[in-house]
mmCIF file of C-alpha atoms in Angstrom:
data_model
loop_
_atom_site.group_PDB
_atom_site.id
_atom_site.type_symbol
_atom_site.label_atom_id
_atom_site.label_comp_id
_atom_site.label_asym_id
_atom_site.label_seq_id
_atom_site.Cartn_x
_atom_site.Cartn_y
_atom_site.Cartn_z
ATOM 1 C CA MET A 1 -18.614 10.795 -20.267
ATOM 2 C CA SER A 2 -19.704 10.981 -16.626
ATOM 3 C CA ALA A 3 -17.407 12.512 -14.067
ATOM 4 C CA ALA A 4 -15.287 10.104 -12.053
ATOM 5 C CA ALA A 5 -16.520 9.383 -8.564
ATOM 6 C CA PRO A 6 -14.432 10.964 -5.822
ATOM 7 C CA ASP A 7 -11.989 8.701 -4.058
ATOM 8 C CA ALA A 8 -13.223 7.183 -0.834
ATOM 9 C CA ALA A 9 -11.673 8.456 2.373
ATOM 10 C CA PRO A 10 -8.583 6.453 3.306
ATOM 11 C CA ARG A 11 -9.075 3.857 6.012
ATOM 12 C CA PRO A 12 -7.230 4.385 9.309
ATOM 13 C CA ARG A 13 -4.185 2.125 9.397
ATOM 14 C CA VAL A 14 -3.644 -0.096 12.432
ATOM 15 C CA LEU A 15 -0.358 -1.870 13.126
ATOM 16 C CA VAL A 16 -0.921 -5.353 14.592
ATOM 17 C CA VAL A 17 2.138 -6.679 16.438
ATOM 18 C CA ASP A 18 1.833 -10.379 17.307
ATOM 19 C CA ASP A 19 3.820 -13.497 16.434
ATOM 20 C CA GLU A 20 0.791 -15.812 16.481
ATOM 21 C CA PRO A 21 -0.373 -16.146 12.834
ATOM 22 C CA GLN A 22 -3.927 -17.118 13.771
ATOM 23 C CA ILE A 23 -4.313 -14.022 15.937
ATOM 24 C CA VAL A 24 -2.970 -11.788 13.170
ATOM 25 C CA ARG A 25 -5.263 -13.342 10.555
ATOM 26 C CA ALA A 26 -8.301 -12.933 12.792
ATOM 27 C CA LEU A 27 -7.454 -9.338 13.647
ATOM 28 C CA LYS A 28 -6.939 -8.433 10.006
ATOM 29 C CA VAL A 29 -10.437 -9.680 9.168
ATOM 30 C CA VAL A 30 -12.036 -7.961 12.169
ATOM 31 C CA LEU A 31 -10.273 -4.674 11.507
ATOM 32 C CA ARG A 32 -11.124 -4.707 7.815
ATOM 33 C CA GLU A 33 -14.800 -5.313 8.581
ATOM 34 C CA ALA A 34 -14.727 -2.407 11.031
ATOM 35 C CA GLY A 35 -13.335 -0.012 8.422
ATOM 36 C CA PHE A 36 -9.601 -0.187 9.153
ATOM 37 C CA ASP A 37 -6.546 -1.253 7.194
ATOM 38 C CA ALA A 38 -4.276 -3.650 9.081
ATOM 39 C CA ALA A 39 -0.513 -4.014 8.776
ATOM 40 C CA ALA A 40 1.198 -6.884 10.586
ATOM 41 C CA ALA A 41 4.534 -7.200 12.355
ATOM 42 C CA GLU A 42 5.790 -10.354 14.065
ATOM 43 C CA SER A 43 8.432 -8.761 16.276
ATOM 44 C CA ALA A 44 9.289 -5.542 18.072
ATOM 45 C CA ALA A 45 12.057 -4.746 15.584
ATOM 46 C CA GLU A 46 9.744 -5.280 12.619
ATOM 47 C CA ALA A 47 7.085 -3.140 14.272
ATOM 48 C CA LEU A 48 9.483 -0.242 14.860
ATOM 49 C CA ASP A 49 10.620 -0.373 11.232
ATOM 50 C CA ALA A 50 7.031 -0.500 9.938
ATOM 51 C CA ALA A 51 5.922 2.378 12.158
ATOM 52 C CA ALA A 52 8.870 4.530 11.115
ATOM 53 C CA VAL A 53 8.417 3.928 7.376
ATOM 54 C CA ARG A 54 4.654 4.465 7.386
ATOM 55 C CA PRO A 55 3.309 5.692 10.726
ATOM 56 C CA PRO A 56 -0.043 4.071 11.559
ATOM 57 C CA GLU A 57 -2.995 5.765 13.230
ATOM 58 C CA ALA A 58 -2.972 3.163 16.034
ATOM 59 C CA ALA A 59 -1.241 -0.026 17.165
ATOM 60 C CA ILE A 60 -2.393 -3.276 18.776
ATOM 61 C CA VAL A 61 0.583 -4.855 20.554
ATOM 62 C CA ASP A 62 0.927 -8.263 22.186
ATOM 63 C CA LEU A 63 2.810 -8.257 25.478
ATOM 64 C CA VAL A 64 4.908 -11.304 24.552
ATOM 65 C CA LEU A 65 7.085 -10.959 21.450
ATOM 66 C CA PRO A 66 9.950 -13.138 20.179
ATOM 67 C CA ASP A 67 12.578 -10.390 20.486
ATOM 68 C CA GLY A 68 11.423 -8.690 23.672
ATOM 69 C CA ASP A 69 8.100 -7.572 25.029
ATOM 70 C CA GLY A 70 5.284 -5.237 24.191
ATOM 71 C CA ILE A 71 6.141 -3.010 27.141
ATOM 72 C CA GLU A 72 9.512 -1.997 25.751
ATOM 73 C CA LEU A 73 8.015 -1.645 22.285
ATOM 74 C CA THR A 74 5.327 0.655 23.677
ATOM 75 C CA ARG A 75 7.991 2.721 25.412
ATOM 76 C CA ARG A 76 10.014 3.010 22.188
ATOM 77 C CA LEU A 77 6.965 4.036 20.162
ATOM 78 C CA ARG A 78 6.043 6.630 22.779
ATOM 79 C CA GLU A 79 9.411 8.324 22.278
ATOM 80 C CA TRP A 80 8.142 9.841 19.050
ATOM 81 C CA SER A 81 4.451 8.962 18.567
ATOM 82 C CA GLU A 82 1.199 9.835 20.354
ATOM 83 C CA MET A 83 -0.845 7.273 18.424
ATOM 84 C CA PRO A 84 -3.204 5.104 20.509
ATOM 85 C CA ILE A 85 -1.640 1.812 21.621
ATOM 86 C CA ILE A 86 -3.715 -1.106 22.890
ATOM 87 C CA VAL A 87 -1.902 -4.052 24.438
ATOM 88 C CA LEU A 88 -3.071 -7.658 24.316
ATOM 89 C CA SER A 89 -2.341 -9.708 27.406
ATOM 90 C CA ALA A 90 -3.054 -13.159 28.781
ATOM 91 C CA VAL A 91 -5.141 -13.678 31.899
ATOM 92 C CA GLY A 92 -3.005 -13.422 35.026
ATOM 93 C CA GLU A 93 -0.544 -10.854 33.648
ATOM 94 C CA GLU A 94 -1.905 -8.076 35.861
ATOM 95 C CA SER A 95 1.467 -6.615 36.828
ATOM 96 C CA GLN A 96 2.485 -6.636 33.182
ATOM 97 C CA LYS A 97 -0.683 -4.785 32.203
ATOM 98 C CA VAL A 98 0.120 -2.082 34.720
ATOM 99 C CA ARG A 99 3.698 -1.794 33.417
ATOM 100 C CA ALA A 100 2.418 -1.484 29.850
ATOM 101 C CA LEU A 101 -0.006 1.272 30.801
ATOM 102 C CA GLU A 102 2.720 3.109 32.668
ATOM 103 C CA ALA A 103 4.967 2.776 29.600
ATOM 104 C CA GLY A 104 2.380 4.689 27.587
ATOM 105 C CA ALA A 105 -0.240 2.203 26.403
ATOM 106 C CA ASP A 106 -3.740 3.656 26.221
ATOM 107 C CA ASP A 107 -5.639 0.505 27.111
ATOM 108 C CA TYR A 108 -5.438 -3.278 27.261
ATOM 109 C CA VAL A 109 -7.598 -6.214 26.226
ATOM 110 C CA THR A 110 -7.244 -9.645 27.802
ATOM 111 C CA LYS A 111 -6.960 -12.823 25.722
ATOM 112 C CA PRO A 112 -9.221 -14.462 24.758
ATOM 113 C CA PHE A 113 -10.995 -11.258 23.836
ATOM 114 C CA GLY A 114 -14.285 -10.334 22.244
ATOM 115 C CA THR A 115 -13.773 -8.679 18.878
ATOM 116 C CA ARG A 116 -16.556 -6.144 19.507
ATOM 117 C CA GLU A 117 -14.863 -5.049 22.731
ATOM 118 C CA LEU A 118 -11.513 -4.674 20.984
ATOM 119 C CA ILE A 119 -12.960 -2.572 18.173
ATOM 120 C CA ALA A 120 -14.933 -0.430 20.640
ATOM 121 C CA ARG A 121 -11.803 0.260 22.681
ATOM 122 C CA LEU A 122 -9.792 1.026 19.547
ATOM 123 C CA GLN A 123 -12.438 3.467 18.305
ATOM 124 C CA ALA A 124 -12.632 5.142 21.709
ATOM 125 C CA ALA A 125 -8.856 5.532 21.826
ATOM 126 C CA LEU A 126 -8.850 7.098 18.345
ATOM 127 C CA ARG A 127 -11.619 9.523 19.362
ATOM 128 C CA ARG A 128 -9.637 10.592 22.419
ATOM 129 C CA ALA A 129 -6.535 11.093 20.286
ATOM 130 C CA GLY A 130 -8.477 13.386 17.972
ATOM 131 C CA ARG A 131 -9.709 15.707 20.709
ATOM 132 C CA GLY A 132 -8.033 18.997 21.498
ATOM 133 C CA GLU A 133 -6.162 19.523 24.726
ATOM 134 C CA GLU A 134 -8.444 22.261 26.052
ATOM 135 C CA GLU A 135 -11.833 21.067 27.214
ATOM 136 C CA PRO A 136 -13.471 23.614 29.548
ATOM 137 C CA ALA A 137 -16.615 21.541 30.254
ATOM 138 C CA ILE A 138 -17.401 17.836 30.308
ATOM 139 C CA SER A 139 -20.889 16.307 30.489
ATOM 140 C CA ALA A 140 -21.729 12.670 31.176
ATOM 141 C CA GLU A 141 -25.239 11.405 31.908
ATOM 142 C CA GLY A 142 -26.363 14.197 34.201
ATOM 143 C CA LEU A 143 -22.913 15.034 35.556
ATOM 144 C CA GLU A 144 -21.446 18.387 34.482
ATOM 145 C CA ILE A 145 -17.806 19.271 35.153
ATOM 146 C CA ASP A 146 -16.694 22.834 34.414
ATOM 147 C CA LEU A 147 -12.920 22.532 34.411
ATOM 148 C CA ALA A 148 -12.269 26.256 34.111
ATOM 149 C CA ALA A 149 -14.608 27.289 36.938
ATOM 150 C CA HIS A 150 -13.962 24.222 39.129
ATOM 151 C CA VAL A 151 -17.698 23.642 39.348
ATOM 152 C CA VAL A 152 -19.426 20.249 39.381
ATOM 153 C CA ARG A 153 -23.170 19.683 39.074
ATOM 154 C CA ARG A 154 -25.228 16.520 39.173
ATOM 155 C CA ASP A 155 -28.698 16.821 37.645
ATOM 156 C CA GLY A 156 -28.298 20.589 37.837
ATOM 157 C CA GLU A 157 -27.460 20.672 41.549
ATOM 158 C CA PRO A 158 -23.996 21.804 42.679
ATOM 159 C CA VAL A 159 -21.701 19.160 44.168
ATOM 160 C CA HIS A 160 -19.158 20.395 46.712
ATOM 161 C CA LEU A 161 -15.794 18.666 46.305
ATOM 162 C CA THR A 162 -12.523 19.102 48.115
ATOM 163 C CA PRO A 163 -9.571 20.239 45.965
ATOM 164 C CA ILE A 164 -8.180 16.682 45.890
ATOM 165 C CA GLU A 165 -11.576 15.217 44.938
ATOM 166 C CA PHE A 166 -11.962 17.743 42.129
ATOM 167 C CA GLU A 167 -8.452 17.054 40.839
ATOM 168 C CA LEU A 168 -9.142 13.311 40.841
ATOM 169 C CA LEU A 169 -12.397 13.821 38.960
ATOM 170 C CA ARG A 170 -10.777 16.248 36.523
ATOM 171 C CA THR A 171 -7.947 13.803 35.758
ATOM 172 C CA LEU A 172 -10.311 10.867 35.257
ATOM 173 C CA ALA A 173 -12.821 12.859 33.196
ATOM 174 C CA ARG A 174 -10.225 14.367 30.868
ATOM 175 C CA ASN A 175 -9.079 10.808 30.140
ATOM 176 C CA ARG A 176 -12.617 9.409 29.967
ATOM 177 C CA GLY A 177 -12.813 5.923 28.606
ATOM 178 C CA ARG A 178 -9.110 5.389 29.268
ATOM 179 C CA LEU A 179 -7.862 3.155 32.075
ATOM 180 C CA MET A 180 -5.850 5.178 34.595
ATOM 181 C CA THR A 181 -3.580 3.078 36.787
ATOM 182 C CA HIS A 182 -3.253 3.679 40.515
ATOM 183 C CA ARG A 183 0.301 4.868 39.945
ATOM 184 C CA LYS A 184 -0.675 7.287 37.174
ATOM 185 C CA LEU A 185 -3.427 8.862 39.269
ATOM 186 C CA LEU A 186 -1.182 9.163 42.306
ATOM 187 C CA VAL A 187 1.591 10.833 40.301
ATOM 188 C CA ASP A 188 -0.776 13.182 38.428
ATOM 189 C CA VAL A 189 -2.803 14.247 41.468
ATOM 190 C CA TRP A 190 -0.375 14.005 44.419
ATOM 191 C CA GLY A 191 3.092 13.753 42.885
ATOM 192 C CA PRO A 192 5.759 11.071 42.289
ATOM 193 C CA GLU A 193 6.599 10.729 45.984
ATOM 194 C CA TYR A 194 3.126 9.254 46.611
ATOM 195 C CA VAL A 195 3.216 6.400 44.110
ATOM 196 C CA GLU A 196 2.791 3.727 46.794
ATOM 197 C CA ASP A 197 -0.139 5.331 48.652
ATOM 198 C CA ILE A 198 -2.892 3.252 47.076
ATOM 199 C CA GLN A 199 -5.125 3.038 50.142
ATOM 200 C CA PRO A 200 -5.566 6.840 50.451
ATOM 201 C CA LEU A 201 -6.391 6.897 46.739
ATOM 202 C CA ARG A 202 -9.109 4.295 47.274
ATOM 203 C CA THR A 203 -10.491 6.286 50.190
ATOM 204 C CA HIS A 204 -10.706 9.474 48.121
ATOM 205 C CA ILE A 205 -12.330 7.598 45.227
ATOM 206 C CA ALA A 206 -14.933 6.193 47.622
ATOM 207 C CA ARG A 207 -15.716 9.688 48.965
ATOM 208 C CA LEU A 208 -15.863 11.121 45.446
ATOM 209 C CA ARG A 209 -18.264 8.400 44.352
ATOM 210 C CA ALA A 210 -20.483 9.075 47.359
ATOM 211 C CA LYS A 211 -20.852 12.671 46.169
ATOM 212 C CA ILE A 212 -21.309 12.248 42.426
ATOM 213 C CA GLU A 213 -22.847 8.823 41.867
ATOM 214 C CA PRO A 214 -26.694 8.682 41.786
ATOM 215 C CA GLU A 215 -28.222 7.329 44.962
ATOM 216 C CA GLY A 216 -29.654 3.834 44.925
ATOM 217 C CA THR A 217 -27.529 2.513 42.051
ATOM 218 C CA ALA A 218 -26.037 -0.939 42.535
ATOM 219 C CA ALA A 219 -22.895 -0.186 40.507
ATOM 220 C CA PRO A 220 -20.973 3.054 39.815
ATOM 221 C CA ARG A 221 -22.105 4.972 36.741
ATOM 222 C CA TYR A 222 -19.165 7.342 36.312
ATOM 223 C CA ILE A 223 -16.032 5.973 37.988
ATOM 224 C CA LEU A 224 -15.486 2.310 37.151
ATOM 225 C CA THR A 225 -12.981 0.060 38.933
ATOM 226 C CA GLU A 226 -10.517 -2.126 37.054
ATOM 227 C CA PRO A 227 -9.644 -4.568 39.882
ATOM 228 C CA GLY A 228 -6.008 -4.486 40.891
ATOM 229 C CA VAL A 229 -5.113 -1.952 38.194
ATOM 230 C CA GLY A 230 -6.906 1.386 38.491
ATOM 231 C CA TYR A 231 -10.005 3.347 37.500
ATOM 232 C CA ARG A 232 -11.796 4.427 34.360
ATOM 233 C CA PHE A 233 -14.229 7.320 33.859
ATOM 234 C CA ALA A 234 -17.099 5.915 31.806
ATOM 235 C CA ALA A 235 -17.229 7.398 28.307
#
């Protein structure tokens, strides 16, 4: 008798929280094809119960739920879990997106969404969650950031940054691929008393881009703008 084949690795489990059956059905198919197992919840209360009984590796949460909203659900989940959370939002809910990100969501996708984009963002969020906290050096398409030595090089040449510029770059790069809201950057880099100073933030981002972005490029390569929300360091 031949030996039994080893069991396949378990699929990462994703909790889908949405009260629209067609959305849930579509996401289940997409997630399964991408190598995930999907569990569904129609309400915030059901989602909290499901996550407590069998914690998932990630969650996809709609902003509008029958018994509350995805923002409060995200906040509740963040009380005990560091799993990646992606929120689904309708076009025009910009302020709600920002609130969700500040509540602890890792990213958002706007309805109607492309399934490839959703899966790519989910995979990126899971990769970030799996990384260790210490990361002494980061490289991205010719840009080298030595976090321990506070040294930045572009194509091998040193780039001289002010302390604030370096801290901005460090914060963005350590969260690469993740959308960082204006408020989050201001709190992390300057402190909570500066949460309304968006214009100085934009000025510093512009100066930082002028130093690190390759000359002659039509669009930023490293620091991407999410209009009205914040910035993202390209993964």
